[in-house]
Structures are given as C-alpha cells and as structure tokens.
Amino acid sequence: RVLVIEEEEEEEETMEGDEMIEEIYTNGMEEKQSKPIISSEQLDVEAYASLYSGRTKISRLLFIADRCGNQTMELEALRMAYDEIKKGENTQLFREVVQKIDGRLGPSYVMDQSWADSVDRRAEIRKDKLENELNAYKTNLIKESIRMGYNDFGDFFYAHGSLQDAFKNYSRTRDYCTTPKHIIQMCLNTILVGIEMGQFTHVINSVTKAEQSPDLVDPVIIAKLRCASGLACLENKKYKHAARKFLEITPDLANNYTDVIAPQDVATYGGLCALASFDRTELKNKVIDNLNFRNFLELVPEVREIINDFYSSHYASCLEYLNNLKANLLLDIHLHDHIETLYNQIRHKALIQYTLPFVSVDLNMMAGAFKTSVAGLEKELEALITDNQIQARIDSHNKILYARHADQRNATFQRVLKMGNDFDRDVKAMLLRANLLKHEYNVRGGRKF
C-alpha cells in the first residue's frame, strides 16, 4: 500500500515520514516477491482421484476428461474411470466411457461385452429376488423388514446408476423408520443421491430433517451433514452461509465422507467462500484463528497462503496464488461454476480494503501492487464507486483516488440534535403520564363476557 500525501501536507513532511511510506510500499509488494509462488502445475489426476471413492470418484474423473482440454489428461482420467467402473455394476456408464475412449487407449480399454452381459444377468436375478422379498415383507406387515427391503432396493439402483429410482426407494423407507437412527440413515442416503443428481433442494430438506433428530450426537455424522449443507449453499450461491457451514466442520470428518467430498475440498471451498464474503474481522476470528479449520488448511497450503496474504494485505501475492490455482479449480465438479464470481468478489474486497485507510491513493503505485494496468485498475475502481462500495472520486488526469470522508463536525451536530429531540419527547411523554395518574384520569376496560 502507498499513502499519497496531499500537497498542503507535503511541505511539512519529514524524512522520517518518507521512510515510513517506503516501508509501507515495501511491505505491500517487494517483501512477498522473495517468497516462492506455487506454480500453476497441471493437475495430477491420479493423486486427485485417490482422494475420493464410489460414484463421485468416477463423476469427477469424467468431469475432468470433458473439461480439461488436454488429451493426455483426458485419456488418463478416462482410463482411471474405466478401471473404477469395472469394480462396480453400472454397465450403462461403462458403455458411455468406452464410447468416449473410442479406442484411443488400446485393446485393454475397449468394450468388454461379456463382462457387461454377466453383470446385467446378475442384476436381473438380484432385482427379482429383492422384489419377492419386499412383497413377502409387505404381506407380513413387519415395518423393519419393509424398511430394509426398500433400503436394499435403493442400494441396488444406486449401484446400477438409476439415481431417480434409488432416491424413491430410499425416501420410501421414511414411513417404516422406527428409531431416530433409522431417520438419520435415510437422510444420509437421500443426501448422497441428491448430491449426485444435483438436486440440492432434496439435500437441504434431508439435512434439516436429520438435524432435528434427538439422537444426532455422532460427530462424524454431524460433520457429514455440515458438508452437505455447505455444498447446497455453494450451489445456491449463498457463499457466506456456505463458508460458515464448512468452517463448522470438525476434523472428525477425516476420510469418512470420500464418496461425497475430501477434507482438502473443505479447506478450498470454505477458504474461497470466506474470502469472498467475510469482512476482515470475521476472516481473522472465524478462519485464521479457527483451530479446527486450520487442520483442513494444512492439507492445502496454497489456500492457507492465499488467506494469510489477503489478511496481511499482500494482495499481489494473494492474487497470483489465485491465478495459479484457477485452471485446476475449474476442473472441480462443484466449484467450477462459481470460480469467476468468487474471484471477482475477492478482488473487489482486496481493492476496497486497500483504499479504505487512506485519504488519497496514487493509482500508478496501486496498479503495481495489484500487478495490473492503471487503465484497467481505473475501470475497476469506477465500477466499485458507482456501486457505492468505495466512497471516493478519481482524479483521472493525475491518476489519484481521493476518499470522500463524511463531514464529522456536521454529523456530530446532527447526532446531538437528534438525541436532544428524542430526550425532549420522552420527558414530555413521562410528564403527561404522571399527570394522568395524578388526576386519576384513566380508562378501565369493560368486563368481557
């Protein structure tokens, strides 16, 4: 940051003041240049995929293959998705992946028709068996058996990729739950399928119902519900609520929810949402000083450095970290749609925070601090001033931003006058009431029949 002294004060400035300005300038820019910036390395698909399990692992790999724009990375993701699908029973997804590979991975990754046919045959036999068992349970009217039957059907459809049918069967167990634990399990199942389908309204409803359970004491389940709630808020662009949910997650989560989210994601999602929506005090109290969240941040040093740089006003370093991470974050299945919005909000908050303490700011030096052009910076500041986020005006000729500080003298007078008027009104009201009581001039309510 650079404090630009106005002309009237410039003559009175001492050498000591000049040294102080230089120190501010150095702290804002040059000091951080000696710190190594993490390079924008290509995403390690294998390491990334190892963080997840189940269907989300396959979904994330296919998302990377569709979006990466790099043939080597695409084929690596498709190869891993192929191998992962063959561990399960989703033949429809297997056919789709084989079609995407299109023979580019050699004879080992082509359509295995015999495997698909055998899985489909076993699926038909399994489905008939489950239907017969469920019908028998309904005939006997045993609630617990019926619940288990619907639950097994939900597991069956989920394994075969029929998410709508899985959701319906998991939801049907609700009428046959006999304990709060059953309700929680039903909610966790519908949350899992709801996230996979992208139906976050169902996710929010299930989280709310689970949180109302009196048996909700398991810290792992509580952490899972907060993850689901955070993802739903993120999807609905409620970034502040999302940040709060992710920041409330305890280390008990560990690797217990890898079929939905990894601990590294908690740090990334929570950190970026907090930067975009929290003020400076909240960032310090709820993020930097949050011991639980610090454990997650240690897993993603880049995000930790971004937050610390932002709070320390090292904006050039902070924005460079963000820029280096952008390509990989755009390959995240939940975050990709929000990156531009989050990045813009973080940058705007940095610009506002930079200008806030000063009477005037030299745009040339500020542009240097933000590693941008003066013309580009001026346009950004104009937009923030128009949006009333920065109280200032720009001297476009001299390239100086002047803050508009309120007339403190006039504001104080207005506040004193208002307090006096309020006091006068309250005293008159008390005197009126005292006189009414003194002369016993009061109205009593009539009897009610």
Coordinates of N, CA and C in Angstrom, one line a residue, residues 1-5 13-28 358:
R1 N 0.8 -1.2 0.0 CA 0.0 0.0 0.0 C 0.9 1.2 0.0
V2 N 0.3 2.3 -0.6 CA 1.1 3.5 -0.7 C 0.2 4.7 -0.3
L3 N 0.7 5.4 0.7 CA -0.1 6.6 1.2 C 0.5 7.8 0.4
V4 N -0.4 8.5 -0.3 CA 0.0 9.7 -1.1 C -0.4 10.9 -0.3
I5 N 0.6 11.7 0.1 CA 0.3 12.8 1.0 C -0.2 14.0 0.1
E13 N 6.2 17.4 5.4 CA 6.7 16.0 5.6 C 8.1 15.9 5.9
T14 N 8.5 15.1 6.9 CA 9.9 14.9 7.2 C 10.4 13.7 6.6
M15 N 11.8 13.5 6.7 CA 12.4 12.4 6.2 C 11.9 11.1 6.8
E16 N 11.5 11.2 8.1 CA 11.0 10.0 8.8 C 9.7 9.5 8.2
G17 N 8.9 10.5 7.8 CA 7.6 10.1 7.1 C 7.9 9.5 5.8
D18 N 8.9 10.0 5.0 CA 9.2 9.4 3.8 C 9.6 7.9 3.9
E19 N 10.4 7.7 5.0 CA 10.9 6.3 5.2 C 9.7 5.4 5.6
M20 N 8.7 6.0 6.3 CA 7.5 5.2 6.7 C 6.8 4.8 5.4
I21 N 6.6 5.7 4.5 CA 5.9 5.4 3.2 C 6.6 4.3 2.4
E22 N 7.9 4.5 2.4 CA 8.7 3.4 1.7 C 8.5 2.1 2.3
E23 N 8.4 2.1 3.6 CA 8.3 0.8 4.3 C 6.9 0.2 4.0
I24 N 5.9 1.0 4.0 CA 4.5 0.5 3.6 C 4.6 -0.1 2.2
Y25 N 5.2 0.7 1.3 CA 5.3 0.2 -0.1 C 6.0 -1.1 -0.2
T26 N 7.1 -1.2 0.6 CA 7.9 -2.5 0.5 C 7.1 -3.6 1.1
N27 N 6.4 -3.4 2.2 CA 5.6 -4.5 2.8 C 4.5 -5.0 1.9
G28 N 3.9 -4.0 1.1 CA 2.8 -4.4 0.3 C 3.3 -5.1 -1.0
F358 N -6.9 5.3 3.6 CA -6.2 6.4 3.1 C -7.1 7.6 2.6

